PDB file of C-alpha atoms and ligand atoms in Angstrom:
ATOM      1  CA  UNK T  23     -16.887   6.145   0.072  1.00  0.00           C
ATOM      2  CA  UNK T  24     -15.044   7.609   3.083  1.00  0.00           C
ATOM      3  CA  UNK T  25     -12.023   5.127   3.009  1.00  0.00           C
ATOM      4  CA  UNK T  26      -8.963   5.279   5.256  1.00  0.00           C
ATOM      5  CA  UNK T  27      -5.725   6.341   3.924  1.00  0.00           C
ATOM      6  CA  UNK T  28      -2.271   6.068   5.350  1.00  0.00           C
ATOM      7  CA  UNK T  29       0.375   8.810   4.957  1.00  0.00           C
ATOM      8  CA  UNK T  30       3.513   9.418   6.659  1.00  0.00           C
ATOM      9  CA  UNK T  31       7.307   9.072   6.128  1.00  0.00           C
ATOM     10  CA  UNK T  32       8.990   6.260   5.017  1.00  0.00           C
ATOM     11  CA  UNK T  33       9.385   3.645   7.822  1.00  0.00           C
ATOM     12  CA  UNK T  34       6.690   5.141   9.836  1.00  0.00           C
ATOM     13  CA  UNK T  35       4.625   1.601   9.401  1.00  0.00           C
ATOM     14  CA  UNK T  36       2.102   2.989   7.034  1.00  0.00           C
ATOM     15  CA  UNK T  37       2.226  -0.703   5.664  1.00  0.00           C
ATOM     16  CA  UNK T  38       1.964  -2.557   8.875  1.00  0.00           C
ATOM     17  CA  UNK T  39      -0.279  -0.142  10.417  1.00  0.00           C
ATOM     18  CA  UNK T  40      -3.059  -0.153   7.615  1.00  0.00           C
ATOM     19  CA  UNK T  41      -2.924  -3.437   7.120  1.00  0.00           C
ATOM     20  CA  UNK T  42      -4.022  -4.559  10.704  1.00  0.00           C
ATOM     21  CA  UNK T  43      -6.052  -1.466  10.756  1.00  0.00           C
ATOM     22  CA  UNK T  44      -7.976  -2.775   8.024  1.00  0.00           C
ATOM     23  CA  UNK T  45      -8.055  -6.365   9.546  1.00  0.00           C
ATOM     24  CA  UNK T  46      -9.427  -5.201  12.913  1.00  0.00           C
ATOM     25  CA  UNK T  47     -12.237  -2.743  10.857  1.00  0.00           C
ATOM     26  CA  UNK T  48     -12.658  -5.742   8.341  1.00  0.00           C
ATOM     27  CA  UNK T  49     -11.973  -3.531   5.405  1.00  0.00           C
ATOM     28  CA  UNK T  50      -9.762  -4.756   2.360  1.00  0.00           C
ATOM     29  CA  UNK T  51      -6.029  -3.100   2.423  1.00  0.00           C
ATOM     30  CA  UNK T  52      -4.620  -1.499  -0.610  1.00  0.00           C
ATOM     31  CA  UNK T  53      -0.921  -0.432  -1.494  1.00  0.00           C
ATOM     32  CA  UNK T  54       0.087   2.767  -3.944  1.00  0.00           C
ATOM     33  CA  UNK T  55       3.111   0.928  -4.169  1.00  0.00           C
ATOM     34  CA  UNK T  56       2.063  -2.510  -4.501  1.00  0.00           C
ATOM     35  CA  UNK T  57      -0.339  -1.790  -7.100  1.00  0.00           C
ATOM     36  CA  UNK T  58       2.472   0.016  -8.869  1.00  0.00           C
ATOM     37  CA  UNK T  59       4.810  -2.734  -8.671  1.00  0.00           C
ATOM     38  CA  UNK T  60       1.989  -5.323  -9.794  1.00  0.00           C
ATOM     39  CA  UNK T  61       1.413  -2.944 -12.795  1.00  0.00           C
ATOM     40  CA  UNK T  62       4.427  -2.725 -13.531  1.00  0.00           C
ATOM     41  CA  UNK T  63       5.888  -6.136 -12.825  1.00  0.00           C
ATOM     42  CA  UNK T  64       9.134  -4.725 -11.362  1.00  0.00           C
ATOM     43  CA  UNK T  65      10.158  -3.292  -7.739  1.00  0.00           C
ATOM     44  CA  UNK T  66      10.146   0.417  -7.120  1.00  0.00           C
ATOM     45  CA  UNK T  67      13.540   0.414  -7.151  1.00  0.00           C
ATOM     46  CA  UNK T  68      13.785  -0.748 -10.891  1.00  0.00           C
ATOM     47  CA  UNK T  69      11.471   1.924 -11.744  1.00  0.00           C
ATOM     48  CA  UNK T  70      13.417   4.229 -10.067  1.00  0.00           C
ATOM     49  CA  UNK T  71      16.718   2.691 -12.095  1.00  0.00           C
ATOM     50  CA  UNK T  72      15.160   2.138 -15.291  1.00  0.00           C
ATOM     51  CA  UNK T  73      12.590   4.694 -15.501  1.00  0.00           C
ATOM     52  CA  UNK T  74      13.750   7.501 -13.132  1.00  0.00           C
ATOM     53  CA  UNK T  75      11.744   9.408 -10.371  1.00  0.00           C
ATOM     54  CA  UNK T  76       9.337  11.348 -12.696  1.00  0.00           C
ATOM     55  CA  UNK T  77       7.900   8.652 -14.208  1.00  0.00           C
ATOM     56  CA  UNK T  78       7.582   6.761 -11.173  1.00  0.00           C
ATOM     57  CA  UNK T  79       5.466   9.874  -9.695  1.00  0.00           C
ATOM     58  CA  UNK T  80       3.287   9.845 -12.853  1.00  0.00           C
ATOM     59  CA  UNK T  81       2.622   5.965 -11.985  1.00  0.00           C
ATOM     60  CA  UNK T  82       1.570   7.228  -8.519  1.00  0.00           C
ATOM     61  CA  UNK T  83      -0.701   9.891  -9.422  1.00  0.00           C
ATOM     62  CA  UNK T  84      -2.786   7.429 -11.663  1.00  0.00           C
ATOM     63  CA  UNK T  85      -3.011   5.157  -9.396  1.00  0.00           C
ATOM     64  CA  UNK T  86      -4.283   7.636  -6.566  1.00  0.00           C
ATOM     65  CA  UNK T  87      -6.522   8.389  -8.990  1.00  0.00           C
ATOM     66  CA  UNK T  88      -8.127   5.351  -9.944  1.00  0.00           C
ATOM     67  CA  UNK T  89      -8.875   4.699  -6.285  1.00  0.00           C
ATOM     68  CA  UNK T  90     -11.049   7.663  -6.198  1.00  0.00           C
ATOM     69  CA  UNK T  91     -13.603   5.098  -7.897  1.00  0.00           C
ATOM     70  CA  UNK T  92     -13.073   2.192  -5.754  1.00  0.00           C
ATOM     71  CA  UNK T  93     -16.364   0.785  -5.525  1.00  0.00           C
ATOM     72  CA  UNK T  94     -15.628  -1.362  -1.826  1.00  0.00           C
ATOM     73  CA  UNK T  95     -14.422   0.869   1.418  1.00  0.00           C
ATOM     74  CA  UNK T  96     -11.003  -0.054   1.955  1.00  0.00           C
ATOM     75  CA  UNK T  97      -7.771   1.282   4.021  1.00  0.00           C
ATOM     76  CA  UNK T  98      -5.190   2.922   1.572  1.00  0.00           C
ATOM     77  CA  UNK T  99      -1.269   2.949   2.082  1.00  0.00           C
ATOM     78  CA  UNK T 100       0.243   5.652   0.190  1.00  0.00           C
ATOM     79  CA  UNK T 101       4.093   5.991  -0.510  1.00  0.00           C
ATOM     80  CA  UNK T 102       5.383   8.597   1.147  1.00  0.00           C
ATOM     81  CA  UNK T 103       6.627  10.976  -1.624  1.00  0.00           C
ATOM     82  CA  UNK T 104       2.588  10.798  -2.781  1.00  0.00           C
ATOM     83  CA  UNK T 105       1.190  13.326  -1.091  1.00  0.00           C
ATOM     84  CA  UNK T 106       3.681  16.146  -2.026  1.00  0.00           C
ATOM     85  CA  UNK T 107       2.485  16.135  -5.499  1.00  0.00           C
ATOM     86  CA  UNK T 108      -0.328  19.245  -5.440  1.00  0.00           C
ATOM     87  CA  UNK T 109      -2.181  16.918  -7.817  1.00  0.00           C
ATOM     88  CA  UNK T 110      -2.390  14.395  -5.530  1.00  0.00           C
ATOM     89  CA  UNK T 111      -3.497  16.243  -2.453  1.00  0.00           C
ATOM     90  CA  UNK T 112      -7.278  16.958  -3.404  1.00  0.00           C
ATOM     91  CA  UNK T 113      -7.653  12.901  -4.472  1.00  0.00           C
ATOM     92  CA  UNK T 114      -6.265  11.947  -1.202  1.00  0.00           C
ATOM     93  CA  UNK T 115      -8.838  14.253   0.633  1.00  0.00           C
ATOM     94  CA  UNK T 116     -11.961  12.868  -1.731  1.00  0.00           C
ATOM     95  CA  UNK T 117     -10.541   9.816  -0.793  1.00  0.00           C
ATOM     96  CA  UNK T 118     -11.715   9.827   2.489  1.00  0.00           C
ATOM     97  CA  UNK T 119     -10.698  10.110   6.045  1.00  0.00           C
ATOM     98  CA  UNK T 120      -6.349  11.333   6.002  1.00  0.00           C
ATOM     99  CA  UNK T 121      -4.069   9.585   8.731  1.00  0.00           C
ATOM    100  CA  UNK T 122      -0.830  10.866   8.965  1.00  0.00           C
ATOM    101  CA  UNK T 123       2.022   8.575  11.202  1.00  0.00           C
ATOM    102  CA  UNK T 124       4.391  11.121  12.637  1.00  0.00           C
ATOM    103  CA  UNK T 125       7.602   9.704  13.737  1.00  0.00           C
ATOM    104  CA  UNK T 126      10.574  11.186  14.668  1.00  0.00           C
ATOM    105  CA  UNK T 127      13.621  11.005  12.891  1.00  0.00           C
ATOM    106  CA  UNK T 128      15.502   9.011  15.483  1.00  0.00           C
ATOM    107  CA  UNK T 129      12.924   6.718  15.194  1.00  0.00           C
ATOM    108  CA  UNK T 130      12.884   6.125  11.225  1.00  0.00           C
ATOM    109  CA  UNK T 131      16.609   5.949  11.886  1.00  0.00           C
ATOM    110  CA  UNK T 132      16.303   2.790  13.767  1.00  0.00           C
ATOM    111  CA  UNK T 133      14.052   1.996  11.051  1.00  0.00           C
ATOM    112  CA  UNK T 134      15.659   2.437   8.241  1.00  0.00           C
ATOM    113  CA  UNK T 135      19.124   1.697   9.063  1.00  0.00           C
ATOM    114  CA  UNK T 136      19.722  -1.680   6.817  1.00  0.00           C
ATOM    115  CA  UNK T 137      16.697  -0.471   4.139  1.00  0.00           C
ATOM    116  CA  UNK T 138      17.919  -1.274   0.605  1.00  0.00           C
ATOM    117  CA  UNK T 139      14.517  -0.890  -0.809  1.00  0.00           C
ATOM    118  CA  UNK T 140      13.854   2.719  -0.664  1.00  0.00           C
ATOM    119  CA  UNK T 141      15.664   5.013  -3.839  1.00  0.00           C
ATOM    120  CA  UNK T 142      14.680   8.152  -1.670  1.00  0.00           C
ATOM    121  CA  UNK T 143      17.225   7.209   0.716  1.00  0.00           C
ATOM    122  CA  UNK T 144      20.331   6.835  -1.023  1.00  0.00           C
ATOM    123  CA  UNK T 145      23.730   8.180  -1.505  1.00  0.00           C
ATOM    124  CA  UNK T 146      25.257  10.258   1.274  1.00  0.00           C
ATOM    125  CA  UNK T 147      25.099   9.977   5.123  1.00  0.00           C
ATOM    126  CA  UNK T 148      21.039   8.569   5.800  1.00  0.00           C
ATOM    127  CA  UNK T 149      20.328  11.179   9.122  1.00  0.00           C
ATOM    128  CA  UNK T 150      20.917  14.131   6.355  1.00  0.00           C
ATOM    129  CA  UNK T 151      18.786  12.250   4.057  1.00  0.00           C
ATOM    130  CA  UNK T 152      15.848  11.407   6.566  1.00  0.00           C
ATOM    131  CA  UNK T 153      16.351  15.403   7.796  1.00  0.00           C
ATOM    132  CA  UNK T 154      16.364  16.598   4.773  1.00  0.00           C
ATOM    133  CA  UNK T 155      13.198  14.878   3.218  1.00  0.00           C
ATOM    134  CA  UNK T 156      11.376  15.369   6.095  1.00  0.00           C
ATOM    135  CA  UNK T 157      11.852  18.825   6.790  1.00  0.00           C
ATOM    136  CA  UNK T 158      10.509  19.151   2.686  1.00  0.00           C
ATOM    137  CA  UNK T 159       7.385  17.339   4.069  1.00  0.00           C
ATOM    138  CA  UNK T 160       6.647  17.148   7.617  1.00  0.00           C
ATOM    139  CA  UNK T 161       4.686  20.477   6.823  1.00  0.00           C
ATOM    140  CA  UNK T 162       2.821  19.118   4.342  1.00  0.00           C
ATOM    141  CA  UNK T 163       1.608  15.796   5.901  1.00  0.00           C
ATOM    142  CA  UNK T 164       0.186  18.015   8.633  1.00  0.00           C
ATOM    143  CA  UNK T 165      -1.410  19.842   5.841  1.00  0.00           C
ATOM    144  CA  UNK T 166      -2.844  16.720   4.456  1.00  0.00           C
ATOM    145  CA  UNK T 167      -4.021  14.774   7.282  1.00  0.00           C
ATOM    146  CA  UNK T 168      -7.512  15.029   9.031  1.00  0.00           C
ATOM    147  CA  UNK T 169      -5.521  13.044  12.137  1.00  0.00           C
ATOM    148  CA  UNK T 170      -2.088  13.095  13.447  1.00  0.00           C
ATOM    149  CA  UNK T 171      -0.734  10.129  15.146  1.00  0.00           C
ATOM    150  CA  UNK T 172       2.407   9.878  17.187  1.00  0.00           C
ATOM    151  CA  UNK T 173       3.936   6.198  16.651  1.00  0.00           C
ATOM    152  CA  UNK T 174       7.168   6.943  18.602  1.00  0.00           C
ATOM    153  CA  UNK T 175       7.007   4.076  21.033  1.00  0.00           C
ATOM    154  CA  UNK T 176       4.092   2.751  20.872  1.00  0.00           C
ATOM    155  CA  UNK T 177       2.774  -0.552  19.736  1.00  0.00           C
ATOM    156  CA  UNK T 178       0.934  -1.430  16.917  1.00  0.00           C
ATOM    157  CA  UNK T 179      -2.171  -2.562  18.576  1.00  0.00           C
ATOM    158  CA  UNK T 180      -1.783   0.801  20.806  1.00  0.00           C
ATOM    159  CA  UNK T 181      -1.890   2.536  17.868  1.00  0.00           C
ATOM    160  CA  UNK T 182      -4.782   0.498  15.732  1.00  0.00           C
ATOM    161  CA  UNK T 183      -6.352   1.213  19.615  1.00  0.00           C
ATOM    162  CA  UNK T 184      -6.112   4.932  19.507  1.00  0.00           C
ATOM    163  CA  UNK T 185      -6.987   5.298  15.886  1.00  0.00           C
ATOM    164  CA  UNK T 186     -10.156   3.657  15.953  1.00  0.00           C
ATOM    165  CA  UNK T 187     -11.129   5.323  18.946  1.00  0.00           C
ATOM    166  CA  UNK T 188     -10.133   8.807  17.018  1.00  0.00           C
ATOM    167  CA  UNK T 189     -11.874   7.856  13.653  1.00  0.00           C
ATOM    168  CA  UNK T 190     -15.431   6.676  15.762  1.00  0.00           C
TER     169      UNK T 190
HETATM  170  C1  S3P U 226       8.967   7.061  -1.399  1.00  0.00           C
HETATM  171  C2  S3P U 226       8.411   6.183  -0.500  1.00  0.00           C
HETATM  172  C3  S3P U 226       8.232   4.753  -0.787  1.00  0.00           C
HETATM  173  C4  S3P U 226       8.073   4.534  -2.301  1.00  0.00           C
HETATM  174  C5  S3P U 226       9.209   5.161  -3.049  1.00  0.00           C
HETATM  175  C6  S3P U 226       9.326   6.660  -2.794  1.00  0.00           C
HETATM  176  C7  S3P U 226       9.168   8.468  -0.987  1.00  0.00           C
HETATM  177  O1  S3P U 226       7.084   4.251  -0.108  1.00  0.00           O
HETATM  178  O2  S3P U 226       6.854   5.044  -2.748  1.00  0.00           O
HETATM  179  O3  S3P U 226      10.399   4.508  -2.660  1.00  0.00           O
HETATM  180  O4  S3P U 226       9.433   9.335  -1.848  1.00  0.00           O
HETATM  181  O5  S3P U 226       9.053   8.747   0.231  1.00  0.00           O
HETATM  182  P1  S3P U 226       7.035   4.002   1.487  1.00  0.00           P
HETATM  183  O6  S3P U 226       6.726   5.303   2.138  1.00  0.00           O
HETATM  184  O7  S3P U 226       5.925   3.013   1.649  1.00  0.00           O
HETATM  185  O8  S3P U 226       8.358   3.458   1.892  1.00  0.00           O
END
C-alpha cells in the first residue's frame, strides 16, 4: 500500500507535520494515539494512570498492526515510544515509506516545556528526561526510518516542501 508514516520524538510535530503532509498529498491522516484513545474512550494519560505503560504498549502494537491492512493509502502518526518495540519495527517497515523528524533536544525543550499530556515526561527535571529517552532511541529511529528530516528551524511548509520532494 506504500503509506507514509511519521516517527520521531515527542514534540517533534509528527502530528502537525503528517497531517498537512497528508492534506497537501490528499491522503487521509491517521493517529496511533488517536485511534487508541477513541478505542479506548480515555486520554493516554488515563491509560497510563489506570492501566500502566505495558498495557498501553500492547494497545499500540495492535493497532500498528491493524493498519498493516488498511485498505486506502494514508499518512500514519505513530507515538513515539512505538517504534522501540522489536515487534513493531517490521509492521512499520511493511507499512510503507518510514519518516523520521529529528529534532534536537533544545528544540523539544521549547516544545515541551508546559506539556501536561505526555506520561513519558514526568517526574524529575524534563532536560534529563528528554536526554535520557532520547539517547534510548535516537539510534533506533535512524534504524527505522527510510528518511531523516531535520525540523530544527524550519517551517512546516519547508518541511512538507522538502519531504515531498525526498519521497518523489
Ligand atoms: C509516548 C509518546 C506519545 C504517546 C505516549 C507515549 C512515548 O505520543 O504515545 O504518551 O513513549 O514517546 P507522541 O509522540 O505523539 O507525543
Amino acid at each position: 500500500m506504500n503509506h507514509i508514516v511519521m516517527i520521531g520524538f515527542m514534540g517533534a510535530g509528527k502530528t502537525t507535520v503528517g497531517r498537512r503532509l497528508a492534506r497537501a498529498l490528499d491522503l487521509t491522516f491517521t493517529d496511533t494515539d488517536d485511534r487508541i484513545v477513541e478505542r479506548m474512550q480515555m486520554p493516554v494519560t488515563e491509560i497510563f494512570n489506570v492501566y500502566g505503560e505495558p498495557y498501553f504498549r500492547r494497545l499500540e502494537t495492535e493497532t500498528v498492526k491493524e493498519l498493516v491492512s488498511a485498505r486506502e493509502r494514508c499518512v500514519i502518526s505513530v507515538g513515539g515510544g512505538l517504534p522501540m518495540q522489536e515487534a513493531n519495527q517490521s509492521c512499520l517497515k511493511e507499512l510503507g515509506t518510514v519518516i523520521y523528524l529529528r529534532a534536537t533536544v533544545e528544540t523539544l525543550m521549547g516544545r515541551l516545556q508546559s506539556d501536561t499530556s505526555r506520561p513519558m515526561l514526568r517526574g524529575g527535571d524534563l532536560r534529563t528526561r528528554i536526554e535520557t529517552l532520547m539517547a534510548a532511541r535516537q539510534e533506533t529511529y535512524e534504524r527505522v526510518a527510510d528518511i531523516c528530516i531535520d525540523t530544527d528551524g524550519k517551517t512546516f511548509s519547508q518541511l512538507i516542501l522538502e519531504i515531498t520532494e525526498k519521497i518523489s
